[in-house]
GROMACS .gro file of C-alpha atoms in nm:
model
  426
    1UNK     CA    1  -1.199   1.769  -0.294
    2UNK     CA    2  -1.388   2.043  -0.081
    3UNK     CA    3  -1.635   1.722  -0.031
    4UNK     CA    4  -1.373   1.548   0.218
    5UNK     CA    5  -1.367   1.833   0.474
    6UNK     CA    6  -1.761   1.802   0.474
    7UNK     CA    7  -1.753   1.415   0.536
    8UNK     CA    8  -1.490   1.475   0.810
    9UNK     CA    9  -1.731   1.709   0.975
   10UNK     CA   10  -2.033   1.471   0.972
   11UNK     CA   11  -1.760   1.219   1.163
   12UNK     CA   12  -1.774   1.422   1.485
   13UNK     CA   13  -1.909   1.738   1.422
   14UNK     CA   14  -1.602   1.885   1.539
   15UNK     CA   15  -1.548   2.123   1.205
   16UNK     CA   16  -1.810   2.413   1.165
   17UNK     CA   17  -2.112   2.337   0.980
   18UNK     CA   18  -2.110   2.642   0.745
   19UNK     CA   19  -1.762   2.643   0.662
   20UNK     CA   20  -1.571   2.864   0.441
   21UNK     CA   21  -1.221   2.711   0.286
   22UNK     CA   22  -0.983   2.874   0.106
   23UNK     CA   23  -0.828   2.733  -0.202
   24UNK     CA   24  -0.521   2.842  -0.322
   25UNK     CA   25  -0.328   2.792  -0.677
   26UNK     CA   26   0.008   2.647  -0.560
   27UNK     CA   27   0.114   2.377  -0.297
   28UNK     CA   28   0.272   2.475   0.051
   29UNK     CA   29   0.596   2.408  -0.094
   30UNK     CA   30   0.563   2.684  -0.363
   31UNK     CA   31   0.541   2.941  -0.080
   32UNK     CA   32   0.157   3.028  -0.092
   33UNK     CA   33   0.140   3.023   0.275
   34UNK     CA   34   0.415   3.093   0.549
   35UNK     CA   35   0.466   2.728   0.685
   36UNK     CA   36   0.776   2.566   0.766
   37UNK     CA   37   0.901   2.353   0.496
   38UNK     CA   38   1.165   2.122   0.642
   39UNK     CA   39   0.894   1.879   0.762
   40UNK     CA   40   0.766   1.813   0.415
   41UNK     CA   41   0.850   1.516   0.184
   42UNK     CA   42   0.981   1.617  -0.153
   43UNK     CA   43   0.731   1.589  -0.427
   44UNK     CA   44   0.823   1.662  -0.777
   45UNK     CA   45   0.591   1.829  -1.035
   46UNK     CA   46   0.567   1.606  -1.376
   47UNK     CA   47   0.724   1.277  -1.131
   48UNK     CA   48   0.467   1.289  -0.846
   49UNK     CA   49   0.172   1.550  -0.971
   50UNK     CA   50   0.050   1.786  -1.236
   51UNK     CA   51  -0.111   2.059  -1.057
   52UNK     CA   52  -0.079   2.146  -0.683
   53UNK     CA   53  -0.303   2.359  -0.438
   54UNK     CA   54  -0.297   2.457  -0.077
   55UNK     CA   55  -0.671   2.427   0.113
   56UNK     CA   56  -0.722   2.578   0.431
   57UNK     CA   57  -0.967   2.445   0.641
   58UNK     CA   58  -1.059   2.646   0.950
   59UNK     CA   59  -1.130   2.396   1.260
   60UNK     CA   60  -1.230   2.694   1.399
   61UNK     CA   61  -1.439   2.946   1.268
   62UNK     CA   62  -1.416   3.290   1.491
   63UNK     CA   63  -1.624   3.497   1.290
   64UNK     CA   64  -1.877   3.641   1.558
   65UNK     CA   65  -1.811   3.967   1.688
   66UNK     CA   66  -1.947   3.897   2.005
   67UNK     CA   67  -1.720   3.620   2.086
   68UNK     CA   68  -1.450   3.707   2.281
   69UNK     CA   69  -1.100   3.548   2.196
   70UNK     CA   70  -0.799   3.546   2.402
   71UNK     CA   71  -0.488   3.531   2.147
   72UNK     CA   72  -0.238   3.489   2.403
   73UNK     CA   73   0.135   3.626   2.276
   74UNK     CA   74   0.315   3.661   2.627
   75UNK     CA   75   0.513   3.316   2.542
   76UNK     CA   76   0.587   3.381   2.187
   77UNK     CA   77   0.776   3.513   1.898
   78UNK     CA   78   0.634   3.818   1.689
   79UNK     CA   79   0.400   3.668   1.469
   80UNK     CA   80   0.291   3.353   1.682
   81UNK     CA   81   0.024   3.316   1.925
   82UNK     CA   82  -0.119   3.062   2.164
   83UNK     CA   83  -0.508   3.020   2.153
   84UNK     CA   84  -0.680   3.002   2.454
   85UNK     CA   85  -1.051   2.854   2.450
   86UNK     CA   86  -1.112   2.990   2.855
   87UNK     CA   87  -1.381   3.227   2.674
   88UNK     CA   88  -1.559   2.985   2.484
   89UNK     CA   89  -1.874   2.795   2.572
   90UNK     CA   90  -1.875   2.488   2.733
   91UNK     CA   91  -1.974   2.286   2.435
   92UNK     CA   92  -1.678   2.413   2.225
   93UNK     CA   93  -1.426   2.334   2.479
   94UNK     CA   94  -1.594   1.985   2.556
   95UNK     CA   95  -1.570   1.923   2.163
   96UNK     CA   96  -1.215   2.020   2.128
   97UNK     CA   97  -1.101   1.911   2.460
   98UNK     CA   98  -0.879   1.619   2.315
   99UNK     CA   99  -0.741   1.859   2.078
  100UNK     CA  100  -0.592   2.098   2.348
  101UNK     CA  101  -0.295   2.119   2.596
  102UNK     CA  102  -0.464   2.182   2.929
  103UNK     CA  103  -0.270   2.414   3.183
  104UNK     CA  104  -0.359   2.449   3.568
  105UNK     CA  105  -0.341   2.764   3.763
  106UNK     CA  106  -0.257   2.817   4.123
  107UNK     CA  107  -0.591   2.954   4.166
  108UNK     CA  108  -0.752   2.635   4.048
  109UNK     CA  109  -0.875   2.763   3.712
  110UNK     CA  110  -0.795   2.550   3.421
  111UNK     CA  111  -0.682   2.674   3.084
  112UNK     CA  112  -0.735   2.512   2.748
  113UNK     CA  113  -0.496   2.595   2.470
  114UNK     CA  114  -0.606   2.507   2.134
  115UNK     CA  115  -0.316   2.272   2.046
  116UNK     CA  116  -0.185   2.280   1.617
  117UNK     CA  117  -0.021   1.948   1.674
  118UNK     CA  118  -0.315   1.792   1.838
  119UNK     CA  119  -0.552   1.916   1.574
  120UNK     CA  120  -0.316   1.821   1.288
  121UNK     CA  121  -0.333   1.489   1.418
  122UNK     CA  122  -0.703   1.453   1.472
  123UNK     CA  123  -0.764   1.618   1.125
  124UNK     CA  124  -0.521   1.322   0.955
  125UNK     CA  125  -0.703   1.074   1.131
  126UNK     CA  126  -1.071   1.178   1.030
  127UNK     CA  127  -0.923   1.239   0.678
  128UNK     CA  128  -0.791   0.894   0.668
  129UNK     CA  129  -1.110   0.743   0.759
  130UNK     CA  130  -1.328   0.948   0.516
  131UNK     CA  131  -1.088   0.839   0.219
  132UNK     CA  132  -1.055   0.515   0.302
  133UNK     CA  133  -1.477   0.504   0.314
  134UNK     CA  134  -1.470   0.674  -0.020
  135UNK     CA  135  -1.244   0.410  -0.164
  136UNK     CA  136  -1.460   0.131  -0.025
  137UNK     CA  137  -1.733   0.264  -0.238
  138UNK     CA  138  -1.580   0.430  -0.549
  139UNK     CA  139  -1.842   0.630  -0.762
  140UNK     CA  140  -1.799   0.736  -1.112
  141UNK     CA  141  -1.637   1.031  -1.179
  142UNK     CA  142  -1.489   1.037  -0.852
  143UNK     CA  143  -1.112   1.105  -0.805
  144UNK     CA  144  -0.881   0.836  -0.738
  145UNK     CA  145  -0.690   0.859  -0.412
  146UNK     CA  146  -0.303   0.792  -0.504
  147UNK     CA  147  -0.161   0.904  -0.170
  148UNK     CA  148  -0.238   1.048   0.173
  149UNK     CA  149   0.077   1.170   0.374
  150UNK     CA  150   0.098   1.388   0.689
  151UNK     CA  151   0.407   1.611   0.634
  152UNK     CA  152   0.412   1.759   0.996
  153UNK     CA  153   0.094   1.967   1.038
  154UNK     CA  154  -0.023   1.940   0.687
  155UNK     CA  155  -0.186   1.679   0.515
  156UNK     CA  156  -0.083   1.595   0.171
  157UNK     CA  157  -0.325   1.415  -0.095
  158UNK     CA  158  -0.260   1.352  -0.456
  159UNK     CA  159  -0.562   1.255  -0.649
  160UNK     CA  160  -0.609   1.114  -0.992
  161UNK     CA  161  -0.855   1.305  -1.220
  162UNK     CA  162  -0.832   1.126  -1.557
  163UNK     CA  163  -0.516   1.109  -1.619
  164UNK     CA  164  -0.393   1.417  -1.447
  165UNK     CA  165  -0.263   1.407  -1.073
  166UNK     CA  166  -0.367   1.674  -0.833
  167UNK     CA  167  -0.161   1.763  -0.510
  168UNK     CA  168  -0.377   1.924  -0.260
  169UNK     CA  169  -0.189   2.023   0.078
  170UNK     CA  170  -0.469   2.055   0.326
  171UNK     CA  171  -0.387   2.286   0.620
  172UNK     CA  172  -0.607   2.274   0.915
  173UNK     CA  173  -0.654   2.646   1.042
  174UNK     CA  174  -0.826   2.894   1.271
  175UNK     CA  175  -1.029   3.154   1.061
  176UNK     CA  176  -1.065   3.499   1.214
  177UNK     CA  177  -1.297   3.819   1.039
  178UNK     CA  178  -1.105   4.137   1.102
  179UNK     CA  179  -0.764   4.240   1.174
  180UNK     CA  180  -0.533   4.171   1.450
  181UNK     CA  181  -0.403   4.447   1.664
  182UNK     CA  182  -0.025   4.334   1.641
  183UNK     CA  183  -0.078   4.446   1.291
  184UNK     CA  184  -0.278   4.751   1.325
  185UNK     CA  185   0.023   4.977   1.279
  186UNK     CA  186   0.080   4.822   0.909
  187UNK     CA  187  -0.243   5.008   0.808
  188UNK     CA  188  -0.131   5.342   0.894
  189UNK     CA  189   0.158   5.316   0.624
  190UNK     CA  190   0.085   5.424   0.257
  191UNK     CA  191   0.118   5.115   0.039
  192UNK     CA  192   0.134   5.011  -0.329
  193UNK     CA  193  -0.238   4.868  -0.314
  194UNK     CA  194  -0.371   5.201  -0.219
  195UNK     CA  195  -0.628   5.308  -0.443
  196UNK     CA  196  -0.630   4.977  -0.641
  197UNK     CA  197  -0.817   4.789  -0.388
  198UNK     CA  198  -1.032   4.885  -0.098
  199UNK     CA  199  -0.903   4.827   0.294
  200UNK     CA  200  -1.167   4.647   0.345
  201UNK     CA  201  -1.090   4.418   0.091
  202UNK     CA  202  -0.744   4.360   0.246
  203UNK     CA  203  -0.815   4.337   0.578
  204UNK     CA  204  -1.119   4.129   0.563
  205UNK     CA  205  -0.979   3.838   0.783
  206UNK     CA  206  -0.660   3.645   0.911
  207UNK     CA  207  -0.568   3.305   0.991
  208UNK     CA  208  -0.394   3.120   1.248
  209UNK     CA  209  -0.157   2.812   1.082
  210UNK     CA  210  -0.029   2.526   1.255
  211UNK     CA  211   0.374   2.654   1.252
  212UNK     CA  212   0.568   2.756   1.586
  213UNK     CA  213   0.879   2.999   1.581
  214UNK     CA  214   1.227   2.849   1.606
  215UNK     CA  215   1.231   2.857   1.996
  216UNK     CA  216   0.847   2.820   2.022
  217UNK     CA  217   0.636   2.539   2.203
  218UNK     CA  218   0.508   2.326   1.899
  219UNK     CA  219   0.196   2.169   2.092
  220UNK     CA  220   0.092   2.523   2.166
  221UNK     CA  221   0.204   2.775   1.912
  222UNK     CA  222   0.029   2.904   1.591
  223UNK     CA  223   0.152   3.176   1.318
  224UNK     CA  224  -0.034   3.446   1.200
  225UNK     CA  225  -0.141   3.392   0.827
  226UNK     CA  226  -0.249   3.712   0.597
  227UNK     CA  227  -0.312   3.429   0.298
  228UNK     CA  228  -0.631   3.566   0.230
  229UNK     CA  229  -0.512   3.966   0.232
  230UNK     CA  230  -0.218   3.820   0.001
  231UNK     CA  231  -0.474   3.696  -0.240
  232UNK     CA  232  -0.613   4.049  -0.322
  233UNK     CA  233  -0.268   4.225  -0.329
  234UNK     CA  234  -0.167   3.982  -0.597
  235UNK     CA  235  -0.435   4.171  -0.829
  236UNK     CA  236  -0.227   4.468  -0.784
  237UNK     CA  237   0.137   4.330  -0.890
  238UNK     CA  238   0.222   4.375  -1.275
  239UNK     CA  239   0.252   4.064  -1.486
  240UNK     CA  240   0.608   4.153  -1.557
  241UNK     CA  241   0.699   4.151  -1.192
  242UNK     CA  242   0.483   3.829  -1.131
  243UNK     CA  243   0.703   3.639  -1.408
  244UNK     CA  244   1.027   3.796  -1.262
  245UNK     CA  245   0.937   3.671  -0.913
  246UNK     CA  246   0.842   3.287  -1.076
  247UNK     CA  247   1.184   3.277  -1.224
  248UNK     CA  248   1.352   3.374  -0.923
  249UNK     CA  249   1.155   3.125  -0.730
  250UNK     CA  250   1.261   2.873  -1.004
  251UNK     CA  251   1.598   2.945  -0.959
  252UNK     CA  252   1.619   2.933  -0.602
  253UNK     CA  253   1.398   2.722  -0.443
  254UNK     CA  254   1.664   2.378  -0.479
  255UNK     CA  255   1.967   2.612  -0.479
  256UNK     CA  256   1.881   2.706  -0.122
  257UNK     CA  257   1.668   2.451   0.033
  258UNK     CA  258   1.957   2.284   0.215
  259UNK     CA  259   2.037   2.394   0.490
  260UNK     CA  260   1.685   2.554   0.522
  261UNK     CA  261   1.698   2.917   0.523
  262UNK     CA  262   1.517   3.088   0.241
  263UNK     CA  263   1.189   2.958   0.145
  264UNK     CA  264   0.958   3.088  -0.147
  265UNK     CA  265   0.749   3.305   0.121
  266UNK     CA  266   1.035   3.515   0.193
  267UNK     CA  267   1.101   3.622  -0.163
  268UNK     CA  268   0.718   3.673  -0.201
  269UNK     CA  269   0.738   3.930   0.108
  270UNK     CA  270   1.056   4.099  -0.073
  271UNK     CA  271   0.839   4.156  -0.360
  272UNK     CA  272   0.543   4.298  -0.179
  273UNK     CA  273   0.810   4.514  -0.013
  274UNK     CA  274   0.953   4.609  -0.343
  275UNK     CA  275   0.597   4.708  -0.466
  276UNK     CA  276   0.578   4.930  -0.207
  277UNK     CA  277   0.905   5.104  -0.226
  278UNK     CA  278   0.916   5.141  -0.600
  279UNK     CA  279   0.694   5.389  -0.842
  280UNK     CA  280   0.408   5.228  -0.983
  281UNK     CA  281   0.482   5.360  -1.329
  282UNK     CA  282   0.828   5.209  -1.294
  283UNK     CA  283   0.662   4.879  -1.177
  284UNK     CA  284   0.387   4.874  -1.477
  285UNK     CA  285   0.696   4.863  -1.750
  286UNK     CA  286   0.593   4.556  -1.972
  287UNK     CA  287   0.963   4.481  -2.074
  288UNK     CA  288   1.135   4.484  -1.758
  289UNK     CA  289   1.086   4.124  -1.615
  290UNK     CA  290   1.490   4.082  -1.627
  291UNK     CA  291   1.563   4.404  -1.462
  292UNK     CA  292   1.283   4.297  -1.214
  293UNK     CA  293   1.482   3.916  -1.194
  294UNK     CA  294   1.832   4.078  -1.103
  295UNK     CA  295   1.665   4.303  -0.862
  296UNK     CA  296   1.495   4.044  -0.668
  297UNK     CA  297   1.824   3.816  -0.664
  298UNK     CA  298   2.019   4.175  -0.543
  299UNK     CA  299   1.734   4.218  -0.272
  300UNK     CA  300   1.777   3.827  -0.151
  301UNK     CA  301   2.148   3.864  -0.131
  302UNK     CA  302   2.078   4.211   0.072
  303UNK     CA  303   1.836   4.011   0.315
  304UNK     CA  304   2.078   3.739   0.339
  305UNK     CA  305   2.400   3.908   0.448
  306UNK     CA  306   2.225   4.141   0.686
  307UNK     CA  307   1.991   3.840   0.826
  308UNK     CA  308   1.693   4.077   0.758
  309UNK     CA  309   1.378   4.015   0.624
  310UNK     CA  310   1.033   4.176   0.758
  311UNK     CA  311   0.720   4.017   0.743
  312UNK     CA  312   0.522   4.210   0.535
  313UNK     CA  313   0.245   4.279   0.758
  314UNK     CA  314   0.406   4.237   1.110
  315UNK     CA  315   0.794   4.429   0.997
  316UNK     CA  316   0.856   4.408   1.347
  317UNK     CA  317   0.906   4.013   1.269
  318UNK     CA  318   1.247   3.935   1.147
  319UNK     CA  319   1.194   3.611   0.948
  320UNK     CA  320   1.564   3.562   0.901
  321UNK     CA  321   1.710   3.627   1.250
  322UNK     CA  322   1.755   3.270   1.368
  323UNK     CA  323   2.012   3.206   1.100
  324UNK     CA  324   2.364   3.106   1.163
  325UNK     CA  325   2.652   3.289   0.994
  326UNK     CA  326   2.769   2.951   0.845
  327UNK     CA  327   2.413   2.916   0.660
  328UNK     CA  328   2.412   3.265   0.538
  329UNK     CA  329   2.768   3.284   0.380
  330UNK     CA  330   2.733   2.936   0.230
  331UNK     CA  331   2.383   3.077   0.081
  332UNK     CA  332   2.528   3.396  -0.002
  333UNK     CA  333   2.812   3.247  -0.225
  334UNK     CA  334   2.552   3.011  -0.418
  335UNK     CA  335   2.354   3.359  -0.490
  336UNK     CA  336   2.653   3.511  -0.589
  337UNK     CA  337   2.729   3.259  -0.859
  338UNK     CA  338   2.365   3.270  -0.971
  339UNK     CA  339   2.424   3.644  -0.989
  340UNK     CA  340   2.719   3.628  -1.178
  341UNK     CA  341   2.548   3.426  -1.484
  342UNK     CA  342   2.172   3.445  -1.437
  343UNK     CA  343   2.073   3.335  -1.757
  344UNK     CA  344   2.243   3.020  -1.740
  345UNK     CA  345   2.046   2.944  -1.398
  346UNK     CA  346   1.716   3.029  -1.531
  347UNK     CA  347   1.779   2.809  -1.860
  348UNK     CA  348   1.835   2.497  -1.634
  349UNK     CA  349   1.520   2.599  -1.416
  350UNK     CA  350   1.335   2.612  -1.782
  351UNK     CA  351   1.483   2.302  -1.881
  352UNK     CA  352   1.352   2.137  -1.551
  353UNK     CA  353   0.994   2.283  -1.631
  354UNK     CA  354   1.005   2.149  -1.963
  355UNK     CA  355   1.116   1.808  -1.875
  356UNK     CA  356   0.825   1.808  -1.599
  357UNK     CA  357   0.580   1.901  -1.896
  358UNK     CA  358   0.707   1.621  -2.115
  359UNK     CA  359   0.679   1.382  -1.818
  360UNK     CA  360   0.272   1.494  -1.767
  361UNK     CA  361   0.225   1.489  -2.147
  362UNK     CA  362   0.356   1.133  -2.146
  363UNK     CA  363   0.131   1.011  -1.876
  364UNK     CA  364  -0.153   1.190  -2.050
  365UNK     CA  365  -0.102   1.004  -2.348
  366UNK     CA  366  -0.082   0.678  -2.186
  367UNK     CA  367  -0.378   0.760  -1.997
  368UNK     CA  368  -0.712   0.882  -2.102
  369UNK     CA  369  -0.736   1.093  -2.417
  370UNK     CA  370  -1.046   1.329  -2.238
  371UNK     CA  371  -0.822   1.427  -1.942
  372UNK     CA  372  -0.784   1.754  -1.777
  373UNK     CA  373  -0.500   1.941  -1.916
  374UNK     CA  374  -0.234   2.019  -1.694
  375UNK     CA  375  -0.167   2.399  -1.651
  376UNK     CA  376   0.189   2.314  -1.688
  377UNK     CA  377   0.161   2.201  -2.039
  378UNK     CA  378   0.343   2.341  -2.350
  379UNK     CA  379   0.056   2.578  -2.423
  380UNK     CA  380   0.279   2.809  -2.183
  381UNK     CA  381   0.184   2.929  -1.841
  382UNK     CA  382   0.243   3.269  -1.775
  383UNK     CA  383   0.358   3.217  -1.439
  384UNK     CA  384   0.632   3.028  -1.604
  385UNK     CA  385   0.984   3.154  -1.699
  386UNK     CA  386   1.055   3.138  -2.057
  387UNK     CA  387   1.369   3.174  -2.297
  388UNK     CA  388   1.285   3.539  -2.368
  389UNK     CA  389   1.363   3.622  -2.017
  390UNK     CA  390   1.687   3.454  -2.006
  391UNK     CA  391   1.819   3.594  -2.329
  392UNK     CA  392   1.729   3.918  -2.204
  393UNK     CA  393   1.917   3.867  -1.864
  394UNK     CA  394   2.204   3.739  -2.080
  395UNK     CA  395   2.197   4.106  -2.303
  396UNK     CA  396   2.193   4.289  -1.939
  397UNK     CA  397   2.499   4.076  -1.762
  398UNK     CA  398   2.714   4.072  -2.097
  399UNK     CA  399   2.648   4.461  -2.173
  400UNK     CA  400   2.786   4.524  -1.824
  401UNK     CA  401   3.047   4.284  -1.758
  402UNK     CA  402   3.177   4.292  -1.381
  403UNK     CA  403   2.927   4.566  -1.264
  404UNK     CA  404   2.649   4.558  -1.004
  405UNK     CA  405   2.323   4.603  -1.176
  406UNK     CA  406   2.045   4.683  -0.909
  407UNK     CA  407   1.684   4.724  -0.936
  408UNK     CA  408   1.572   4.798  -0.573
  409UNK     CA  409   1.800   5.078  -0.437
  410UNK     CA  410   1.725   5.341  -0.187
  411UNK     CA  411   1.368   5.271  -0.031
  412UNK     CA  412   1.418   5.626   0.163
  413UNK     CA  413   1.417   5.791  -0.168
  414UNK     CA  414   1.181   5.677  -0.439
  415UNK     CA  415   1.200   5.964  -0.656
  416UNK     CA  416   1.544   5.886  -0.789
  417UNK     CA  417   1.552   5.652  -1.095
  418UNK     CA  418   1.556   5.316  -0.986
  419UNK     CA  419   1.767   5.103  -1.245
  420UNK     CA  420   2.114   5.130  -1.173
  421UNK     CA  421   2.420   4.962  -1.325
  422UNK     CA  422   2.710   5.075  -1.047
  423UNK     CA  423   2.654   5.426  -1.028
  424UNK     CA  424   2.492   5.517  -1.347
  425UNK     CA  425   2.118   5.538  -1.324
  426UNK     CA  426   1.861   5.454  -1.588
   0.00000   0.00000   0.00000
């Protein structure tokens, strides 16, 4: 899989020779990176693939502190930027000129802006050439290429390995060492990960990913991504909160997908904010997954109604400000129906997961007996919701009819107990 970008590098020497890829468990549709999902084709676990991953491939790797870089944010919404190659050497500019938009200034100077759409087009063409070469000379043990599709600026590849199918969402990015000035103030605040991991681990680098803001210019605008930092932060999140997050995602991912409003990445951001404002000993409760799930649903409803979901790393960037009142009210009503009977919605989500597992197992039985087992097999994935959580939810809702059950309450006063049923605190 990581061989493919290496072979792309040999085609025209555009990619860095010593490159650093970031492989994330879960596809782009799972919210592992903040990318726009409306341009992606719908793939279903079980029907189309058994395991999914996201691979970030740096087209430019800007790790040399002596290399001046111009992140031009004058034309962009918060959390977005243009990338000028003006200060780069002639060799780099001439190598990437065909992937740039060119702006001529009045004073006669020419500026080259690295274009996310042109880079994605070049990357897709190059990957297609490499994969077609691989298919012409198949080697023993090499995965079978079942599908290659360009979804907006993302290349989705489904590979057959034994009788398992692996979905790779490959994203061309720009990789940076260090930390952007626009996110500097975030480092001054207190965070849930303080003392658990070092600041150096959290701020080791960031990316530009090929996505633009709602009013931005698609050909020029990149989005800042802190995917590397999020991998580190995930280590500090309790298993019961992660279980609640996975369950909440399973419930809402399809329910709120049309019209486009809430993505799994928004939910992930809300979870990180909750970690910051709730006491660590409360979040460490092992049997509180049901409480956390109700809290996440309540938080989501609150963010929707107020059209407010701050980016975790750049809080001044509100990721929901573009939503129309009509979309907000439609999704708020859907969430209210989930909130009135969360156990039933969770059971439906669990049934979908089980159905996908059965499809995978059937395919594997028909295929090779030595295939790689799917992480979604009935052996149980700790990230998947289970029936016990649904039962606990049912109990909470049944015992408190008509009452608001809220976990994430007053962010300004974390000394108060943080599980609330109406005005009674527990």
